[in-house]
Short mmCIF file of C-alpha atoms and ligand atoms in Angstrom, two decimals:
data_model
loop_
_atom_site.label_atom_id
_atom_site.label_comp_id
_atom_site.label_asym_id
_atom_site.label_seq_id
_atom_site.Cartn_x
_atom_site.Cartn_y
_atom_site.Cartn_z
CA UNK A 15 0.00 0.00 0.00
CA UNK A 16 1.29 3.44 -0.84
CA UNK A 17 0.10 6.82 0.35
CA UNK A 18 1.28 10.42 0.38
CA UNK A 19 3.67 11.37 3.17
CA UNK A 20 3.88 15.12 2.82
CA UNK A 21 5.95 17.52 0.79
CA UNK A 22 9.52 18.58 1.52
CA UNK A 23 10.66 22.23 1.55
CA UNK A 24 12.04 21.63 -1.97
CA UNK A 25 8.55 20.68 -3.12
CA UNK A 26 9.29 16.96 -3.42
CA UNK A 27 6.35 14.66 -2.73
CA UNK A 28 7.23 11.91 -0.31
CA UNK A 29 5.50 8.55 -0.25
CA UNK A 30 4.85 6.07 2.51
CA UNK A 31 4.88 2.37 1.65
CA UNK A 32 3.31 -0.20 3.98
CA UNK A 33 4.14 -3.87 3.96
CA UNK A 34 2.18 -6.49 5.89
CA UNK A 35 2.90 -10.14 6.45
CA UNK A 36 0.47 -12.96 7.27
CA UNK A 37 1.39 -12.82 10.99
CA UNK A 38 -0.09 -9.41 11.66
CA UNK A 39 3.19 -7.53 11.48
CA UNK A 40 3.38 -4.37 9.44
CA UNK A 41 6.13 -1.94 8.55
CA UNK A 42 6.04 1.44 6.82
CA UNK A 43 8.95 3.09 5.05
CA UNK A 44 9.27 6.35 3.16
CA UNK A 45 11.31 7.29 0.12
CA UNK A 46 12.27 10.46 2.00
CA UNK A 47 15.63 9.35 3.34
CA UNK A 48 14.80 5.64 2.82
CA UNK A 49 13.52 5.94 6.35
CA UNK A 50 11.85 3.32 8.53
CA UNK A 51 8.72 5.03 9.86
CA UNK A 52 6.61 2.36 11.58
CA UNK A 53 7.04 -1.18 12.87
CA UNK A 54 3.82 -2.70 14.16
CA UNK A 55 4.21 -5.89 16.18
CA UNK A 56 1.37 -7.80 17.89
CA UNK A 57 2.05 -7.93 21.64
CA UNK A 58 1.19 -10.68 24.14
CA UNK A 59 -2.46 -9.53 24.15
CA UNK A 60 -2.42 -9.40 20.35
CA UNK A 61 -2.59 -5.62 20.44
CA UNK A 62 -0.49 -3.99 17.71
CA UNK A 63 2.36 -1.89 19.06
CA UNK A 64 4.38 0.50 16.94
CA UNK A 65 7.86 -0.04 18.35
CA UNK A 66 9.90 2.68 16.60
CA UNK A 67 10.04 6.42 17.22
CA UNK A 68 9.20 8.68 14.29
CA UNK A 69 7.20 11.54 12.81
CA UNK A 70 3.86 11.78 11.03
CA UNK A 71 5.19 13.10 7.73
CA UNK A 72 8.27 13.97 5.69
CA UNK A 73 8.20 17.50 7.16
CA UNK A 74 8.97 16.07 10.59
CA UNK A 75 11.88 14.05 9.22
CA UNK A 76 13.21 17.08 7.36
CA UNK A 77 13.20 19.20 10.52
CA UNK A 78 14.37 16.52 12.93
CA UNK A 79 18.05 16.04 13.68
CA UNK A 80 18.11 12.93 15.83
CA UNK A 81 17.97 10.43 12.96
CA UNK A 82 14.67 8.66 13.70
CA UNK A 83 14.52 5.57 11.44
CA UNK A 84 17.28 7.05 9.32
CA UNK A 85 19.41 5.44 6.64
CA UNK A 86 22.84 6.85 7.45
CA UNK A 87 25.81 7.24 5.08
CA UNK A 88 28.17 7.49 3.34
CA UNK A 89 30.00 6.68 6.55
CA UNK A 90 27.84 6.31 9.64
CA UNK A 91 29.34 7.28 13.01
CA UNK A 92 32.47 9.37 13.47
CA UNK A 93 35.64 10.02 11.52
CA UNK A 94 38.23 11.74 13.69
CA UNK A 95 39.45 15.12 12.46
CA UNK A 96 36.88 15.03 9.63
CA UNK A 97 39.48 13.88 7.13
CA UNK A 98 41.10 10.69 5.95
CA UNK A 99 43.66 9.43 3.52
CA UNK A 100 43.04 6.89 0.83
CA UNK A 101 45.54 5.78 -1.83
CA UNK A 102 47.85 8.62 -0.76
CA UNK A 103 45.24 11.35 -1.16
CA UNK A 104 43.68 13.36 1.66
CA UNK A 105 39.93 13.82 1.69
CA UNK A 106 38.31 16.59 3.72
CA UNK A 107 34.88 16.03 5.18
CA UNK A 108 32.52 18.37 6.99
CA UNK A 109 33.23 18.67 10.70
CA UNK A 110 29.81 18.59 12.37
CA UNK A 111 30.72 17.07 15.75
CA UNK A 112 33.56 18.60 17.81
CA UNK A 113 35.81 18.88 14.76
CA UNK A 114 34.93 15.37 13.64
CA UNK A 115 32.62 14.13 10.93
CA UNK A 116 29.43 12.37 12.06
CA UNK A 117 26.95 10.39 9.94
CA UNK A 118 28.24 11.85 6.64
CA UNK A 119 28.94 15.35 7.97
CA UNK A 120 26.59 17.31 5.71
CA UNK A 121 23.85 16.89 3.10
CA UNK A 122 22.75 13.80 4.99
CA UNK A 123 21.49 10.76 3.08
CA UNK A 124 18.45 10.66 5.35
CA UNK A 125 17.43 14.14 4.18
CA UNK A 126 17.36 13.30 0.47
CA UNK A 127 14.66 11.82 -1.69
CA UNK A 128 15.54 8.27 -2.67
CA UNK A 129 14.26 6.58 -5.78
CA UNK A 130 11.86 3.69 -5.36
CA UNK A 131 13.28 1.04 -7.67
CA UNK A 132 11.18 -1.96 -6.68
CA UNK A 133 8.01 -2.18 -4.61
CA UNK A 134 6.84 -5.74 -4.08
CA UNK A 135 4.41 -7.47 -1.71
CA UNK A 136 6.96 -8.14 1.00
CA UNK A 137 9.85 -5.84 0.12
CA UNK A 138 10.79 -2.46 -1.18
CA UNK A 139 14.07 -1.19 -2.61
CA UNK A 140 15.20 2.42 -2.58
CA UNK A 141 18.26 3.73 -4.41
CA UNK A 142 20.46 6.77 -4.16
CA UNK A 143 23.19 7.88 -6.52
CA UNK A 144 25.87 9.53 -4.39
CA UNK A 145 28.15 11.42 -6.80
CA UNK A 146 31.94 11.54 -6.74
CA UNK A 147 32.95 14.07 -4.07
CA UNK A 148 29.58 13.83 -2.30
CA UNK A 149 30.06 14.93 1.34
CA UNK A 150 33.79 14.91 0.49
CA UNK A 151 34.00 11.19 -0.26
CA UNK A 152 35.62 9.86 -3.42
CA UNK A 153 33.80 7.73 -5.99
CA UNK A 154 30.33 7.83 -7.43
CA UNK A 155 28.40 5.27 -5.43
CA UNK A 156 25.14 3.64 -6.46
CA UNK A 157 23.44 2.64 -3.25
CA UNK A 158 20.47 0.32 -2.77
CA UNK A 159 18.62 -0.31 0.47
CA UNK A 160 15.98 -3.03 0.60
CA UNK A 161 13.50 -3.41 3.44
CA UNK A 162 11.87 -6.84 3.57
CA UNK A 163 9.30 -8.26 5.96
CA UNK A 164 9.29 -12.06 6.17
CA UNK A 165 6.71 -14.52 7.43
CA UNK A 166 9.02 -15.14 10.41
CA UNK A 167 8.44 -11.56 11.59
CA UNK A 168 11.88 -10.53 10.45
CA UNK A 169 12.51 -7.03 9.23
CA UNK A 170 15.52 -7.46 6.96
CA UNK A 171 17.54 -4.49 5.79
CA UNK A 172 19.88 -5.23 2.96
CA UNK A 173 22.50 -2.72 1.84
CA UNK A 174 24.13 -2.98 -1.55
CA UNK A 175 26.43 -0.45 -3.18
CA UNK A 176 29.05 -0.16 -5.87
CA UNK A 177 31.43 2.76 -6.28
CA UNK A 178 33.34 3.62 -9.46
CA UNK A 179 36.46 4.54 -7.46
CA UNK A 180 37.96 3.34 -4.20
CA UNK A 181 36.03 4.84 -1.32
CA UNK A 182 34.97 4.22 2.25
CA UNK A 183 31.47 3.26 3.26
CA UNK A 184 29.53 2.35 6.38
CA UNK A 185 25.77 2.34 6.01
CA UNK A 186 23.46 1.80 8.95
CA UNK A 187 19.91 2.24 10.15
CA UNK A 188 19.35 4.57 13.08
CA UNK A 189 15.92 3.41 14.29
CA UNK A 190 15.07 4.05 17.92
CA UNK A 191 13.22 1.11 19.43
CA UNK A 192 10.85 1.11 22.36
CA UNK A 193 9.28 -2.32 22.68
CA UNK A 194 6.55 -1.07 25.03
CA UNK A 195 5.36 1.13 22.16
CA UNK A 196 6.80 4.31 20.66
CA UNK A 197 4.68 6.58 22.88
CA UNK A 198 5.26 4.71 26.13
CA UNK A 199 7.99 7.10 27.30
CA UNK A 200 11.21 5.72 28.74
CA UNK A 201 12.92 2.65 27.33
CA UNK A 202 15.19 2.40 30.37
CA UNK A 203 12.96 -0.21 32.01
CA UNK A 204 13.46 -2.64 29.14
CA UNK A 205 16.15 -5.28 28.96
CA UNK A 206 19.01 -5.64 26.50
CA UNK A 207 21.53 -8.35 25.79
CA UNK A 208 24.59 -7.85 23.55
CA UNK A 209 26.79 -10.76 22.49
CA UNK A 210 30.07 -8.90 22.86
CA UNK A 211 33.01 -9.56 25.15
CA UNK A 212 34.50 -6.12 24.47
CA UNK A 213 33.73 -2.59 23.36
CA UNK A 214 35.86 0.11 21.77
CA UNK A 215 36.92 2.74 24.28
CA UNK A 216 36.27 6.28 23.07
CA UNK A 217 37.52 9.71 24.09
CA UNK A 218 35.44 12.69 25.20
CA UNK A 219 34.56 13.34 21.53
CA UNK A 220 33.43 9.73 21.08
CA UNK A 221 36.38 8.90 18.85
CA UNK A 222 37.76 5.42 19.58
CA UNK A 223 41.16 5.40 21.23
CA UNK A 224 41.92 2.11 19.50
CA UNK A 225 41.65 0.16 22.73
CA UNK A 226 39.33 -2.86 22.93
CA UNK A 227 38.13 -3.10 26.52
CA UNK A 228 36.72 -6.32 27.97
CA UNK A 229 33.17 -5.72 29.24
CA UNK A 230 33.73 -8.08 32.16
CA UNK A 231 33.13 -6.33 35.47
CA UNK A 232 32.00 -3.06 33.83
CA UNK A 233 28.57 -1.46 33.27
CA UNK A 234 29.18 -2.18 29.56
CA UNK A 235 28.58 -5.89 30.18
CA UNK A 236 25.35 -6.94 28.44
CA UNK A 237 26.31 -10.55 27.87
CA UNK A 238 23.21 -11.46 29.86
CA UNK A 239 19.92 -9.61 29.85
CA UNK A 240 20.18 -6.40 31.84
CA UNK A 241 17.69 -3.61 32.44
CA UNK A 242 19.03 -0.71 30.34
CA UNK A 243 18.70 1.79 33.17
CA UNK A 244 20.31 -0.42 35.80
CA UNK A 245 23.85 0.95 35.48
CA UNK A 246 23.45 3.78 32.99
CA UNK A 247 24.27 6.41 35.63
CA UNK A 248 27.22 4.46 37.06
CA UNK A 249 30.35 6.43 37.84
CA UNK A 250 32.30 4.72 35.07
CA UNK A 251 34.42 7.08 33.02
CA UNK A 252 33.46 5.80 29.57
CA UNK A 253 29.76 5.97 30.41
CA UNK A 254 30.11 9.46 31.82
CA UNK A 255 31.98 10.61 28.69
CA UNK A 256 29.32 9.08 26.46
CA UNK A 257 26.52 10.68 28.52
CA UNK A 258 25.00 7.22 28.72
CA UNK A 259 25.43 4.23 26.43
CA UNK A 260 26.72 5.46 23.08
CA UNK A 261 29.53 3.06 22.26
CA UNK A 262 30.57 0.51 19.73
CA UNK A 263 30.44 -3.09 20.90
CA UNK A 264 32.88 -5.58 19.39
CA UNK A 265 30.41 -8.25 18.37
CA UNK A 266 31.45 -11.85 19.03
CA UNK A 267 31.84 -14.16 16.05
CA UNK A 268 31.51 -13.30 12.41
CA UNK A 269 29.22 -13.85 9.47
CA UNK A 270 25.46 -13.49 9.86
CA UNK A 271 24.70 -14.20 13.53
CA UNK A 272 22.47 -13.07 16.41
CA UNK A 273 24.21 -10.18 18.15
CA UNK A 274 21.68 -8.54 20.45
CA UNK A 275 18.27 -8.80 22.02
CA UNK A 276 15.85 -6.42 23.61
CA UNK A 277 12.62 -7.17 25.44
CA UNK A 278 9.76 -5.45 27.19
CA UNK A 279 8.07 -7.28 30.06
CA UNK A 280 5.08 -4.99 29.62
CA UNK A 281 4.18 -6.03 26.07
CA UNK A 282 6.09 -9.32 25.96
CA UNK A 283 7.70 -8.16 22.71
CA UNK A 284 11.24 -9.40 22.16
CA UNK A 285 13.50 -8.28 19.35
CA UNK A 286 16.54 -10.12 18.13
CA UNK A 287 19.18 -8.30 16.09
CA UNK A 288 21.26 -10.23 13.56
CA UNK A 289 24.01 -8.88 11.37
CA UNK A 290 27.07 -9.82 9.35
CA UNK A 291 28.93 -6.69 10.48
CA UNK A 292 31.70 -6.61 13.15
CA UNK A 293 30.34 -3.81 15.34
CA UNK A 294 27.24 -2.22 16.76
CA UNK A 295 26.65 1.19 18.32
CA UNK A 296 24.24 0.73 21.20
CA UNK A 297 22.96 4.26 21.71
CA UNK A 298 20.39 5.05 24.37
CA UNK A 299 18.91 8.24 22.92
CA UNK A 300 20.85 10.43 25.34
CA UNK A 301 20.58 13.50 23.11
CA UNK A 302 16.83 13.55 22.50
CA UNK A 303 15.51 16.64 24.25
CA UNK A 304 11.92 16.90 23.11
CA UNK A 305 10.62 15.75 19.75
CA UNK A 306 7.02 16.08 18.57
CA UNK A 307 6.49 12.56 17.28
CA UNK A 308 3.88 10.34 15.67
CA UNK A 309 0.26 10.76 16.70
CA UNK A 310 0.96 13.50 19.20
CA UNK A 311 3.63 11.58 21.12
CA UNK A 312 6.37 13.59 22.75
CA UNK A 313 9.72 11.85 22.83
CA UNK A 314 12.34 12.75 25.39
CA UNK A 315 15.75 11.58 26.53
CA UNK A 316 16.06 7.78 26.38
CA UNK A 317 12.57 7.08 25.10
CA UNK A 318 14.12 4.82 22.46
CA UNK A 319 17.39 2.97 21.89
CA UNK A 320 19.37 2.26 18.71
CA UNK A 321 21.21 -0.83 17.55
CA UNK A 322 23.35 0.64 14.77
CA UNK A 323 25.20 -2.23 13.15
CA UNK A 324 28.42 -0.99 11.59
CA UNK A 325 32.13 -1.12 10.91
CA UNK A 326 33.82 0.31 13.99
CA UNK A 327 33.80 4.12 14.23
CA UNK A 328 36.92 5.80 12.83
CA UNK A 329 38.02 2.47 11.33
CA UNK A 330 39.80 4.32 8.51
CA UNK A 331 42.29 5.64 11.10
CA UNK A 332 42.81 2.39 12.98
CA UNK A 333 44.76 -0.33 11.25
CA UNK A 334 43.44 -3.09 13.50
CA UNK A 335 39.77 -2.17 12.83
CA UNK A 336 38.17 -3.97 9.90
CA UNK A 337 36.90 -1.99 6.92
CA UNK A 338 35.56 0.38 5.73
CA UNK A 339 37.39 0.64 2.38
CA UNK A 340 35.35 -0.39 -0.64
CA UNK A 341 37.35 -0.94 -3.80
CA UNK A 342 36.22 0.42 -7.15
CA UNK A 343 33.68 -1.88 -8.78
CA UNK A 344 33.46 -4.21 -5.77
CA UNK A 345 30.11 -4.80 -4.14
CA UNK A 346 29.46 -3.48 -0.65
CA UNK A 347 26.91 -5.93 0.63
CA UNK A 348 25.60 -6.30 4.14
CA UNK A 349 22.42 -7.31 5.93
CA UNK A 350 20.93 -6.57 9.32
CA UNK A 351 17.79 -8.27 10.62
CA UNK A 352 15.44 -7.17 13.38
CA UNK A 353 13.30 -10.16 14.29
CA UNK A 354 10.25 -9.90 16.54
CA UNK A 355 8.84 -12.53 18.88
CA UNK A 356 6.40 -12.55 21.75
CA UNK A 357 7.32 -13.96 25.13
CA UNK A 358 4.47 -14.86 27.46
C1 LIG B 406 24.49 8.15 17.25
C2 LIG B 406 25.75 8.69 17.82
C3 LIG B 406 25.38 9.65 18.92
C4 LIG B 406 24.48 10.74 18.39
C5 LIG B 406 23.32 10.13 17.64
C6 LIG B 406 22.48 11.15 16.93
O1 LIG B 406 24.77 7.25 16.23
O2 LIG B 406 26.56 7.65 18.29
O3 LIG B 406 26.52 10.18 19.53
O4 LIG B 406 25.22 11.59 17.56
O5 LIG B 406 23.76 9.22 16.69
O6 LIG B 406 21.84 12.01 17.80
#
C-alpha cells in the first residue's frame, strides 16, 4: 500500500509504503531518506504496538536532527578530524561534531529523496546515486537499500552499493526502538543483551582510542539480559563521557549471527538483532531533548534505543579495525535483521 507522506521544503512529494505479512506484522517506510517510519508488532495480548520512534510526515523528518529511522551514510558514526587518507590522497569532510565528521557530515542521506526502484508485496528497494565528491568522499556510489518483511516476523535491511572509485562506506539504520510502544515514554525499564566480550573505548569526543576493553566487570557488560537503566548512571568514566550508552560493541563471532536482544516485560515483545557486520553502536537516545512525534507523542531523553550495526567508528584511522574501504567496482553488501517474537 502506498500513500502520500507530505511535501519537503524543496517541493518533493514523499510517499509512505506499507508492507504487511500474514502474521499481523506491518512496517512502513518512506522514500524520503529511505527511512523506517513504523514497525507494528502484535504484543502478548495481540494488540499492535508500533515499536519505533518517528514523525507523522516527511516534514517532521526534514526538521528533525536525531535520525529517527534514518538510513545513514556514506560513513555512519564518526571520523576523527573530519578527514582521511586513501591511496595517498587526503579527503576533507565536513566537521559537524567537535571537529569530527558524524553520519556523513553534511547533506545527509536521510534528508534526500531516494528513488523507489522496486516495490513488491513483502519488500521495497530504494536507491540513491551519491556522486563523486559527495560529502567529500571519493567515488560515485550507487546505493540500494531493501526493506523486507518475512513470514518469520523478520525485518531485513539489505545494503548494496558499488562505487566507481575506491572509497569508504559504512551504512546503517538509526531506528530508535521502544518495545513497550513508541509513545510509552522511557525505554530504560526494558532489557538488552549484547553478544560482545568487548567494546571500543572512546575519548570525550566519542572517537575510539583504539583500545578494545573487555566488558567483564564493567557497566558495559550486556552478555546477559540487563535492564538498560540499571547501570546507565554508574560512575564509570566511559559511560560518563558518552553521557550514557553510546559506544561501539565488538560483536562476538563473524558472518550473519544473532548479536543482540531487547525485550519489554510490559508487552512481551522481544526483538533479536542479527548482522554480518563486526560492530554495533548501542545508543540510548541520550541526546533527544523533546521531539514532537507520531500521533501526538512527545519523545524525550532515552525514550528509544538504537542498535546501529556498523564497521567500527573511525576504522579508517585504525589499522586493527576492519573496513571500511570499498574498492572500485566491488560490491558493498551487508544485511541486518530485526526479528520480533512474543514472550508470554
Ligand atoms: C548516534 C551517535 C550519537 C548521536 C546520535 C544522533 O549514532 O553515536 O553520539 O550523535 O547518533 O543524535
